[in-house]
XYZ file of C-alpha atoms in Angstrom:
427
model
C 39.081 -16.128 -33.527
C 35.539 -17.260 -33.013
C 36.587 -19.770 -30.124
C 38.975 -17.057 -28.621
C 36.024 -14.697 -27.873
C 33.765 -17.199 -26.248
C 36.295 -18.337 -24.077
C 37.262 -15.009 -23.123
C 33.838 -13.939 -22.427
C 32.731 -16.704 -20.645
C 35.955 -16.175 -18.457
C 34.250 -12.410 -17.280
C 31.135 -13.709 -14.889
C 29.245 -10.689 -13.972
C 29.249 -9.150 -10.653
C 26.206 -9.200 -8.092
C 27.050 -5.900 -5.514
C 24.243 -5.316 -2.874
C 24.547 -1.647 -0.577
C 21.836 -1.071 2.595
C 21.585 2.096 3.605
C 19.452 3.840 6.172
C 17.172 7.157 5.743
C 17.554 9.127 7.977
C 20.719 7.291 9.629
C 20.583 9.258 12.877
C 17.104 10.584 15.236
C 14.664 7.927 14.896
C 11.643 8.564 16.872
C 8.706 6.385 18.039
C 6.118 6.557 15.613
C 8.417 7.859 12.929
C 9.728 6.247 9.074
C 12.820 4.823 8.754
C 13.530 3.678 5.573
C 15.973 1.262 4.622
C 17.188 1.211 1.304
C 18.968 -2.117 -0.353
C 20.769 -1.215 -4.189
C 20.605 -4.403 -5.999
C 23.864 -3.590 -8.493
C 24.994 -5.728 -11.550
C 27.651 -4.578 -14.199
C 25.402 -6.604 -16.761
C 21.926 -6.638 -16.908
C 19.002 -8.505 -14.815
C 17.266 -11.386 -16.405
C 14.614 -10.918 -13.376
C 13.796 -9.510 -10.363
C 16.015 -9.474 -7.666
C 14.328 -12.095 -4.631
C 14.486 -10.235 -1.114
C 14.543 -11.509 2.337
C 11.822 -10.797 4.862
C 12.510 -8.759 7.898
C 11.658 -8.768 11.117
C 12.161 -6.555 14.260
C 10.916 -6.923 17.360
C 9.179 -3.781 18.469
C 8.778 -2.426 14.851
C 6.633 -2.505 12.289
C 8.160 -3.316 8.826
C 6.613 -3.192 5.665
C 8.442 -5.518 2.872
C 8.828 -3.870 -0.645
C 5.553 -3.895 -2.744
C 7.438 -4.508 -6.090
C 8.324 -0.604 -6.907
C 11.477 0.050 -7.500
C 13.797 2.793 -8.438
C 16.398 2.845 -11.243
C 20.355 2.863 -10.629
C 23.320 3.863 -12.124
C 26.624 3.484 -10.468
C 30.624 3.790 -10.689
C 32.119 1.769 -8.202
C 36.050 1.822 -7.993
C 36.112 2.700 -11.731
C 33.627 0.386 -13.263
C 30.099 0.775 -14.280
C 27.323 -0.829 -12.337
C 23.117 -0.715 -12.652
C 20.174 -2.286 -11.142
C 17.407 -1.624 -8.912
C 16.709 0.019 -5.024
C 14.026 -1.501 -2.731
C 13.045 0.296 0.598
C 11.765 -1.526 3.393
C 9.814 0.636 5.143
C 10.284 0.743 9.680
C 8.292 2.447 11.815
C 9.506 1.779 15.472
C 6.809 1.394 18.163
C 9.236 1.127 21.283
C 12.293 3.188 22.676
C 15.456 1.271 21.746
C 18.119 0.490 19.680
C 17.348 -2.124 16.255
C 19.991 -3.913 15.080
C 19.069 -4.938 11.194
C 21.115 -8.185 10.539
C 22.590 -8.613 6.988
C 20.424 -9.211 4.028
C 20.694 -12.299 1.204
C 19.690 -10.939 -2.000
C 19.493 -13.735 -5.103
C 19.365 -12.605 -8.317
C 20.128 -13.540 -11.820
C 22.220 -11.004 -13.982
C 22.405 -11.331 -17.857
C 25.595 -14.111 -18.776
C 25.782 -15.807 -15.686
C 25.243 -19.701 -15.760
C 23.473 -19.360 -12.481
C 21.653 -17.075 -9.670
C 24.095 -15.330 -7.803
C 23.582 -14.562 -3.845
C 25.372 -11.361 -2.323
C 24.862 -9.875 1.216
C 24.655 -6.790 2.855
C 26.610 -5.100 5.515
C 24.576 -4.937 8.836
C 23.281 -2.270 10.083
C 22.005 -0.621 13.298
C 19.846 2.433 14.482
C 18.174 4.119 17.722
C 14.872 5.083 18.230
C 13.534 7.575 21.283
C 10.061 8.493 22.264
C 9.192 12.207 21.677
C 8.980 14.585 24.387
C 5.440 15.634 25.622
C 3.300 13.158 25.323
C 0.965 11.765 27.620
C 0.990 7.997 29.068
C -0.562 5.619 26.098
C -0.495 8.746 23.422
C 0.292 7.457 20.028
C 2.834 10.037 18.463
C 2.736 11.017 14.892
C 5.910 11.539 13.982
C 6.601 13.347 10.225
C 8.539 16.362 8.562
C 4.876 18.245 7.494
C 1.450 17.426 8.207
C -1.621 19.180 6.662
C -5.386 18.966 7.652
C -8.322 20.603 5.828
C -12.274 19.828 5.781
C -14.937 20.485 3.449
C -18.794 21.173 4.571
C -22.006 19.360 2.032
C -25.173 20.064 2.478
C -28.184 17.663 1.327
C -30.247 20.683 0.942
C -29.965 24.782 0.909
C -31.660 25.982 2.913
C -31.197 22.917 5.461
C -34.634 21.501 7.558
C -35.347 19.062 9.277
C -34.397 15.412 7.855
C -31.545 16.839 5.885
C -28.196 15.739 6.364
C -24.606 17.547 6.217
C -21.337 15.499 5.701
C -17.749 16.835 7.026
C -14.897 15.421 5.242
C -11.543 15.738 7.637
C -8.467 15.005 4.881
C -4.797 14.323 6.908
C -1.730 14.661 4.956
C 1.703 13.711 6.822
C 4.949 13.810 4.997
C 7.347 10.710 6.432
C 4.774 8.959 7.973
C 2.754 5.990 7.356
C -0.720 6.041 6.461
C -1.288 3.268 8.603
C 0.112 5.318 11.375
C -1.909 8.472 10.931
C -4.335 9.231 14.191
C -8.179 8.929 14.214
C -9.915 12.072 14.080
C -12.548 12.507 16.944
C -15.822 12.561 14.777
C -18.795 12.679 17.797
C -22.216 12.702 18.249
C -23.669 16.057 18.390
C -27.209 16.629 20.427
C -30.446 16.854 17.833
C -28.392 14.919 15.095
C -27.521 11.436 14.588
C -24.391 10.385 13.647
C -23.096 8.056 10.566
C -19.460 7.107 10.493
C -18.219 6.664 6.580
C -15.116 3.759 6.166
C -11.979 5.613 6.196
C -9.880 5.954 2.978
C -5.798 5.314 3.336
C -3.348 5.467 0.926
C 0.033 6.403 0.531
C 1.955 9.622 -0.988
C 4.694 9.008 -3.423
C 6.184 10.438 -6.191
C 5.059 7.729 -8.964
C 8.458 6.542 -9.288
C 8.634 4.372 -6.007
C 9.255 6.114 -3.416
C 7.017 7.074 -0.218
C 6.518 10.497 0.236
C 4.109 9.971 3.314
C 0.406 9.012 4.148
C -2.855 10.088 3.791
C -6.315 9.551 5.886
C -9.204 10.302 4.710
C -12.483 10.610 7.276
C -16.227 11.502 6.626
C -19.086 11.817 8.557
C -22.721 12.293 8.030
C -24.947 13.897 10.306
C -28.901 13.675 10.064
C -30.677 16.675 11.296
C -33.499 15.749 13.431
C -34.919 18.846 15.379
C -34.532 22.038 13.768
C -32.325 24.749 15.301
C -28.404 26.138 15.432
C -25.536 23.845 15.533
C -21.844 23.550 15.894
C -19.370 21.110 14.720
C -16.452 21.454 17.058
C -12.834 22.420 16.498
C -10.465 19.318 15.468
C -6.844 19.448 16.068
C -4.302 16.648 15.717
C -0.870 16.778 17.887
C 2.138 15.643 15.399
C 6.002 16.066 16.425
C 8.124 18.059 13.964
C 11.378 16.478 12.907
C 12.957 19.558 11.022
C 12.707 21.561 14.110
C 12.205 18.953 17.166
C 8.859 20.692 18.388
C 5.587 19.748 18.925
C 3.246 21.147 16.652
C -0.527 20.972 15.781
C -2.728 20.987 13.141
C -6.281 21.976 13.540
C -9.525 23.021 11.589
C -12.248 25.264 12.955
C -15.930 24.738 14.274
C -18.260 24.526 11.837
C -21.738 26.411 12.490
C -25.234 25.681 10.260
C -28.294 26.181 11.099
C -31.464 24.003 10.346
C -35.811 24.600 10.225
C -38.406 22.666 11.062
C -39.836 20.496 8.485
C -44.113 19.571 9.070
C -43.683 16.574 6.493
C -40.383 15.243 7.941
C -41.117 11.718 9.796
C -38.004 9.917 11.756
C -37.492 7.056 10.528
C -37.880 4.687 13.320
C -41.190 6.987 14.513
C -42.804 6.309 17.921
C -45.770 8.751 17.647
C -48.441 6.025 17.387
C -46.999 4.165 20.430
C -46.338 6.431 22.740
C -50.179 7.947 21.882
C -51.676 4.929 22.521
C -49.459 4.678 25.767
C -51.130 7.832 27.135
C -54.573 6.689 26.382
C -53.870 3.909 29.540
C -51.561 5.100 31.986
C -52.574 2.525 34.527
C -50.814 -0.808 32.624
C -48.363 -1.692 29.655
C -50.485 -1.814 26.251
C -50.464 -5.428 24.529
C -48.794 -3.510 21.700
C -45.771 -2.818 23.912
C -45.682 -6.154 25.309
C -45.946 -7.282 22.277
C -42.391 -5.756 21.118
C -40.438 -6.245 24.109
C -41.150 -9.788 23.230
C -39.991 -9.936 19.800
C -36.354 -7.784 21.063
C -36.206 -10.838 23.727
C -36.341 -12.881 20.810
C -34.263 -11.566 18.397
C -31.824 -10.516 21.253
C -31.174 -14.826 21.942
C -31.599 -15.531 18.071
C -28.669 -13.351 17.998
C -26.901 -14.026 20.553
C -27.148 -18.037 19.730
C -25.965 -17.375 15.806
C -23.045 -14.664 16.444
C -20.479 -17.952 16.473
C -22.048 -19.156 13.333
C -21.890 -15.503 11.950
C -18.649 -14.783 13.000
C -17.080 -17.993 11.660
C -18.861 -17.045 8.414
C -17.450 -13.207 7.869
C -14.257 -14.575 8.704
C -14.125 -17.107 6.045
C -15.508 -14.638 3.605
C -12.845 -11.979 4.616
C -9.984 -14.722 3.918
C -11.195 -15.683 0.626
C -11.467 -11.841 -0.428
C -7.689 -11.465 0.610
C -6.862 -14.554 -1.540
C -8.549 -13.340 -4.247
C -6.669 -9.823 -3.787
C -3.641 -12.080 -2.909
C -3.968 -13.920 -6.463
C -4.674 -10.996 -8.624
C -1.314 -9.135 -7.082
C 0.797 -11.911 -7.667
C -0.323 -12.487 -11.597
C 1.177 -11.714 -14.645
C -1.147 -9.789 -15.997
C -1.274 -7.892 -12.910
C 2.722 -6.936 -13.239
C 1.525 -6.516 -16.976
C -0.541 -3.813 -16.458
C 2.232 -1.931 -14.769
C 4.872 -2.258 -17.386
C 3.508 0.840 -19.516
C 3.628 3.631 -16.601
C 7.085 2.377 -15.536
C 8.637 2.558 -18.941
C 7.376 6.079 -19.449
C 8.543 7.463 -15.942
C 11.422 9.458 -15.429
C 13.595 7.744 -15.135
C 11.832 4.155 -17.183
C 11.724 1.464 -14.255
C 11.933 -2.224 -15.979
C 11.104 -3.845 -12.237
C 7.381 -4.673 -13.394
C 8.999 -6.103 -16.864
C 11.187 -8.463 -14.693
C 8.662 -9.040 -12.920
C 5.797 -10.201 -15.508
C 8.662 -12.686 -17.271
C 8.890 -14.362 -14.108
C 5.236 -14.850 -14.065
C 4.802 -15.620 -17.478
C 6.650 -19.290 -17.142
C 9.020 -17.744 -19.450
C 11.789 -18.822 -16.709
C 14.293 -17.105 -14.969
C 16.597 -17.085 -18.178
C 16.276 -13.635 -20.313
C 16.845 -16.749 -23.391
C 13.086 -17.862 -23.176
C 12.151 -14.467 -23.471
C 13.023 -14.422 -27.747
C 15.834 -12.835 -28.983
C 14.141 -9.156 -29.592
C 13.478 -8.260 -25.915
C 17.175 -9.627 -25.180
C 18.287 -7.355 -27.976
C 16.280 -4.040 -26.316
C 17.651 -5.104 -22.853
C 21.246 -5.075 -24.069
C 20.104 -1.769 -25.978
C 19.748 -0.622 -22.195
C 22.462 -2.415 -20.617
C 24.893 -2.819 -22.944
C 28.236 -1.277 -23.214
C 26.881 1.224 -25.726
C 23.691 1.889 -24.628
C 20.728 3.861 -26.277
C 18.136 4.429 -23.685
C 15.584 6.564 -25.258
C 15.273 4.743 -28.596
C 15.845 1.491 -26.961
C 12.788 2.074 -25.092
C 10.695 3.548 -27.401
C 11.280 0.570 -29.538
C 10.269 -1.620 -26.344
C 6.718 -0.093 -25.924
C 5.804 -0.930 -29.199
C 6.929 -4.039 -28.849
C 5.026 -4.772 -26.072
C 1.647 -6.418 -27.931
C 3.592 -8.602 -29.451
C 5.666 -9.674 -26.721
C 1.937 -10.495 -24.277
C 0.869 -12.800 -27.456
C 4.441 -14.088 -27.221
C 3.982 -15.265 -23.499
C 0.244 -16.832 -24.216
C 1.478 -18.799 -26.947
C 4.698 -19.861 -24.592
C 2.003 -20.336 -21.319
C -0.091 -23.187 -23.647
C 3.279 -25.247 -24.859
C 3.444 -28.496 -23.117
C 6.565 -28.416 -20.537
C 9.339 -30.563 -21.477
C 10.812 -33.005 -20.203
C 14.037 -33.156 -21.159
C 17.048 -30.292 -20.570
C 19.128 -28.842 -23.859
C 21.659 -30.661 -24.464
C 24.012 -27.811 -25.318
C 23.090 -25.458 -22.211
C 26.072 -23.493 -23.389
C 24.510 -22.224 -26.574
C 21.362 -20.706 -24.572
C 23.740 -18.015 -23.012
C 23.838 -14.461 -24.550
C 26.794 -11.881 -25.077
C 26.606 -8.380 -26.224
């Protein structure tokens, strides 16, 4: 009876399904987020994460997936499926039509004796350029956009020397953030002007999936003669894709007023100088001479090192994104997001998936020890109990990171089972 049920199981291989869709399917616009969506579907369970294609258009930007991904559960033609959705994220730059070719997913699902490969249908969509905009315009395309500001004074009341910082914060929903326009920010007579670094990020709903972008510009402005100023009116031009019109955002003028200040010294003062300079009118002072010199000099130091400097900032900005490079792609990086997935709703086991793979456990749920294959069929199995299955797995999870060290510091061997058979699992 024994024999009977191996063979019979071992007759059922699982089933590897993959689905594209696009979101929206229809009205693209130039500027605008077109997300493509690719259901990774197995009627088992996944022993790892699913490996993705890159994708290319010409004429569009695409960002890849960043590892998020959103749960599934499906009935296709009578029988249950689960796994995982991606999004690749499109945001065309040029009127015309894209024609997305079909995508090779690999993956391994639980009782298969090796990675299975599955493609997707292709798929095809049409961008246009919204009306009213101006030659060289850069349209922001989304279905809401919000702008506010925020006023801080250094000092109340303000005088000379004092500063005041305006925040601009620029919410779009179905945009990019790297797609979101640069405020104009601009000098302002009797202040000077210091540009912060802006702040990007993305909007989502902590399960995945991008809501939008967000842009986040300050400025600081030094008061240096006292008197009434304005901060003008900024508005932002975005195209509405609920109701097809051009819309715009905007924030009001902002008004302070600052006094003088007797002990308030700029701080690149040229009192002295330009005293001594009306003591003798007739000739340059040595004193001047003296520091057009030194700018001459500094001016060729400068010029003759920028190759040397630029080489250098280069190399430092490439070993900073290696280092930020590295980090993402460790295990104790996916690690660290295993805890927030499972207690989402619903639980996401992507990062989990993800971590094994990282962990030289393999690509086989076997290496993994029998009680995280036992949860995972708790989850996948033909009787599943999701909410005590998981709850069991987050306690487990200590013991399962010491598990992994102690498997990272065994030697590799060299030699393959010699019953590969006996490694496989069945619910």
């Amino acid at each position: 009876m024994t024999g009977l049920l191996s063979l019979t199981a071992s007759a059922a291989e699982p089933q590897l399904k993959i689905q594209a869709h696009l979101q929206p399917a229809e009205g693209a616009m130039v500027g605008g987020l077109v997300e493509l969506q690719v259901d990774v579907l197995t009627d088992t369970w996944f022993t790892s994460a699913a490996t993705l294609p890159e994708l290319k258009l010409n004429g569009a930007l695409v960002t890849p997936p960043d590892g998020q991904a959103q749960h599934l559960n499906q009935t296709i033609d009578g029988q249950s499926f689960s796994g995982l959705r991606y999004s690749y994220l499109i945001t065309p730059n040029v009127a015309r039509r894209f024609d997305i070719p079909p995508l090779t997913v690999s993956a391994t699902p639980g009782q298969a004796t090796t990675p299975l490969s599955a493609q997707s249908q292709p798929l095809h969509f049409s961008s246009t350029q919204p009306p009213g905009l101006k030659p060289g315009e850069t349209p922001l395309v989304a279905s809401g956009v919000r702008l506010s500001q925020s006023l801080t004074n250094s000092a109340t009341p303000l005088k000379t020397g004092d500063s005041v910082t305006r925040q601009l914060t620029l919410q779009a929903d179905g945009a990019l953030a790297m797609a979101l326009p640069v405020p104009p920010l601009g000098d302002v007579a009797g202040l000077s002007r210091y540009l912060q670094a802006p702040q990007i990020t993305r909007l989502d709903d902590g399960r995945g999936n991008v809501l939008g972008g967000q842009r986040i510009d300050a400025v600081t402005y030094r008061i240096d003669k006292a008197g009434a100023y304005t901060l003008p009116a900024i508005a932002v031009k975005w195209w509405d894709v609920k109701t097809q019109q051009s819309r715009t955002a905007q924030v009001p003028a902002v008004t302070f007023a600052a006094t003088a200040n007797s002990a308030y010294k700029p701080v690149f003062s040229i009192t002295d100088d330009l005293r001594q300079l009306g003591r003798n009118n007739q000739h340059f002072s040595t004193r001047w001479l003296l520091w057009l010199a030194l700018l001459a000099v500094c001016i060729g130091v400068g010029y003759w090192l920028r190759p040397a400097l630029l080489r250098a900032r280069h190399q430092w900005q490439a070993r900073k994104h290696a280092r930020q490079l590295a980090w993402e792609q460790s295990a104790e990086f996916a690690w660290q997001q295993i805890n927030p997935q499972l207690q989402a709703e619903p639980a996401q086991l992507s990062a989990l998936y993800l971590w094994l793979r990282r962990s030289r456990l393999g690509l086989q749920l076997v290496n993994a020890g029998p009680r995280l294959q036992g949860l995972l069929r708790g989850l996948y199995g033909r009787e599943p109990q999701t909410a005590q299955t998981l709850a069991q797995l987050r306690e487990s999870l200590t013991t399962l990171h010491s598990q992994a060290e102690q498997q990272a510091h065994k030697p590799a061997s060299a030699l393959r089972p010699l019953n590969p058979a006996q490694e496989r699992e069945f619910p």
